[in-house]
PDB file of C-alpha atoms in Angstrom:
ATOM      1  CA  MET H 161       6.972  13.223 -11.347  1.00  0.00           C
ATOM      2  CA  VAL H 162       5.283  10.191 -11.972  1.00  0.00           C
ATOM      3  CA  LEU H 163       4.815   6.607  -9.809  1.00  0.00           C
ATOM      4  CA  LYS H 164       7.202   4.339 -10.131  1.00  0.00           C
ATOM      5  CA  GLY H 165       6.883   0.354 -10.228  1.00  0.00           C
ATOM      6  CA  GLN H 166       8.014   0.116  -6.456  1.00  0.00           C
ATOM      7  CA  SER H 167       5.923   2.142  -5.484  1.00  0.00           C
ATOM      8  CA  ILE H 168       2.333   0.213  -5.763  1.00  0.00           C
ATOM      9  CA  ARG H 169       3.980  -2.674  -3.367  1.00  0.00           C
ATOM     10  CA  ASN H 170       2.289  -6.851  -4.154  1.00  0.00           C
ATOM     11  CA  GLY H 171      -0.146  -6.733  -1.908  1.00  0.00           C
ATOM     12  CA  VAL H 172      -2.232  -4.525  -3.175  1.00  0.00           C
ATOM     13  CA  THR H 173      -4.743  -4.272  -5.769  1.00  0.00           C
ATOM     14  CA  ILE H 174      -5.988  -1.223  -7.117  1.00  0.00           C
ATOM     15  CA  LEU H 175      -9.585  -1.298  -9.217  1.00  0.00           C
ATOM     16  CA  VAL H 176      -9.374   2.353 -12.239  1.00  0.00           C
ATOM     17  CA  ASN H 177     -13.256   2.725 -12.678  1.00  0.00           C
ATOM     18  CA  GLY H 178     -14.026  -0.817 -11.361  1.00  0.00           C
ATOM     19  CA  VAL H 179     -11.809  -2.141 -13.294  1.00  0.00           C
ATOM     20  CA  LYS H 180      -8.234  -4.495 -11.415  1.00  0.00           C
ATOM     21  CA  ALA H 181      -5.328  -2.487 -13.425  1.00  0.00           C
ATOM     22  CA  GLU H 182      -1.733  -3.999 -13.990  1.00  0.00           C
ATOM     23  CA  LYS H 183       0.634  -1.809 -12.311  1.00  0.00           C
ATOM     24  CA  GLN H 184       1.940  -0.544 -15.670  1.00  0.00           C
ATOM     25  CA  LEU H 185      -1.153   1.748 -16.203  1.00  0.00           C
ATOM     26  CA  ILE H 186      -0.960   3.903 -13.049  1.00  0.00           C
ATOM     27  CA  ILE H 187       2.574   4.764 -14.024  1.00  0.00           C
ATOM     28  CA  GLU H 188       1.180   5.512 -17.103  1.00  0.00           C
ATOM     29  CA  LEU H 189      -1.808   7.555 -15.485  1.00  0.00           C
ATOM     30  CA  SER H 190       1.054   9.623 -13.001  1.00  0.00           C
ATOM     31  CA  GLU H 191       2.487  10.649 -15.916  1.00  0.00           C
ATOM     32  CA  SER H 192      -0.078  13.828 -16.046  1.00  0.00           C
ATOM     33  CA  TRP H 193      -0.563  13.908 -12.026  1.00  0.00           C
ATOM     34  CA  GLU H 194       0.697  17.185 -10.193  1.00  0.00           C
ATOM     35  CA  GLU H 195       2.523  16.808  -7.356  1.00  0.00           C
ATOM     36  CA  SER H 196       0.741  16.484  -4.573  1.00  0.00           C
ATOM     37  CA  GLN H 197      -2.094  14.582  -6.030  1.00  0.00           C
ATOM     38  CA  GLU H 198       0.704  12.108  -6.860  1.00  0.00           C
ATOM     39  CA  LYS H 199       1.905  12.170  -3.429  1.00  0.00           C
ATOM     40  CA  PHE H 200      -1.609  12.153  -1.959  1.00  0.00           C
ATOM     41  CA  PHE H 201      -2.249   8.831  -3.657  1.00  0.00           C
ATOM     42  CA  LYS H 202       1.144   7.724  -2.685  1.00  0.00           C
ATOM     43  CA  LYS H 203      -0.817   7.527   1.452  1.00  0.00           C
ATOM     44  CA  MET H 204      -3.976   5.974  -0.462  1.00  0.00           C
ATOM     45  CA  LEU H 205      -1.738   3.302  -1.441  1.00  0.00           C
ATOM     46  CA  GLN H 206      -0.750   3.068   2.395  1.00  0.00           C
ATOM     47  CA  GLN H 207      -4.059   2.427   4.268  1.00  0.00           C
ATOM     48  CA  GLY H 208      -6.308   1.757   1.621  1.00  0.00           C
ATOM     49  CA  GLY H 209     -10.190   3.483  -0.012  1.00  0.00           C
ATOM     50  CA  LYS H 210     -11.041   5.128  -2.275  1.00  0.00           C
ATOM     51  CA  CYS H 211     -10.446   8.588  -3.997  1.00  0.00           C
ATOM     52  CA  LYS H 212     -10.416   9.868  -7.706  1.00  0.00           C
ATOM     53  CA  VAL H 213      -7.858  11.653  -9.045  1.00  0.00           C
ATOM     54  CA  ASN H 214      -7.201  14.052 -12.588  1.00  0.00           C
ATOM     55  CA  GLY H 215     -11.628  12.450 -12.954  1.00  0.00           C
ATOM     56  CA  ASN H 216     -10.584   8.817 -11.923  1.00  0.00           C
ATOM     57  CA  SER H 217     -12.563   6.813  -9.633  1.00  0.00           C
ATOM     58  CA  PHE H 218      -9.419   4.241  -8.264  1.00  0.00           C
ATOM     59  CA  GLU H 219     -10.143   1.287  -4.776  1.00  0.00           C
ATOM     60  CA  ILE H 220      -7.432   0.508  -3.789  1.00  0.00           C
ATOM     61  CA  ILE H 221      -7.373  -2.944  -0.952  1.00  0.00           C
ATOM     62  CA  LEU H 222      -4.991  -4.317   0.955  1.00  0.00           C
ATOM     63  CA  LYS H 223      -3.997  -7.381   1.600  1.00  0.00           C
ATOM     64  CA  GLU H 224      -5.400  -8.197   5.166  1.00  0.00           C
ATOM     65  CA  ARG H 225      -2.580  -8.890   7.451  1.00  0.00           C
ATOM     66  CA  THR H 226      -2.437 -11.884   9.747  1.00  0.00           C
ATOM     67  CA  ASP H 227       0.599 -10.615  11.590  1.00  0.00           C
ATOM     68  CA  ILE H 228      -2.297  -8.424  14.583  1.00  0.00           C
ATOM     69  CA  ASP H 229      -4.473  -9.820  16.784  1.00  0.00           C
ATOM     70  CA  SER H 230      -8.406  -8.347  17.245  1.00  0.00           C
ATOM     71  CA  LYS H 231      -7.684  -5.119  19.137  1.00  0.00           C
ATOM     72  CA  GLY H 232      -4.433  -4.330  16.242  1.00  0.00           C
ATOM     73  CA  ASN H 233      -1.800  -4.408  18.131  1.00  0.00           C
ATOM     74  CA  ARG H 234       0.989  -6.732  16.335  1.00  0.00           C
ATOM     75  CA  PRO H 235       2.601  -9.743  17.329  1.00  0.00           C
ATOM     76  CA  ILE H 236       5.206  -8.650  20.988  1.00  0.00           C
ATOM     77  CA  ASN H 237       8.455 -10.709  20.705  1.00  0.00           C
ATOM     78  CA  LEU H 238      10.456 -11.705  24.155  1.00  0.00           C
ATOM     79  CA  PRO H 239      13.462 -11.338  24.029  1.00  0.00           C
ATOM     80  CA  PRO H 240      15.456 -14.042  25.916  1.00  0.00           C
ATOM     81  CA  ILE H 241      15.316 -14.219  29.653  1.00  0.00           C
ATOM     82  CA  PRO H 242      19.154 -14.756  30.475  1.00  0.00           C
ATOM     83  CA  GLY H 243      21.719 -16.899  30.858  1.00  0.00           C
ATOM     84  CA  GLU H 244      18.548 -20.152  29.623  1.00  0.00           C
ATOM     85  CA  ARG H 245      19.664 -22.196  26.732  1.00  0.00           C
ATOM     86  CA  THR H 246      18.081 -23.679  24.419  1.00  0.00           C
ATOM     87  CA  PHE H 247      19.560 -27.109  22.909  1.00  0.00           C
TER      88      PHE H 247
END
């Protein structure tokens, strides 16, 4: 199996052997991967970090989220109070 371009999101930076890589290079490298290696790489794309697949070292850097507070919680959207109107 081969990775698809949509697997690699916009806010992700991937370094292959210390050099920034384009999506197309990652897709070409994934052509020789086994299914288990592809699943592992997809998980790493979600969480970020360093790993090795088929002798190539990858460093996956995720764009930092700005909507999370210091405890790692997402903002809470409270439902509107019934009967309250804004004009």
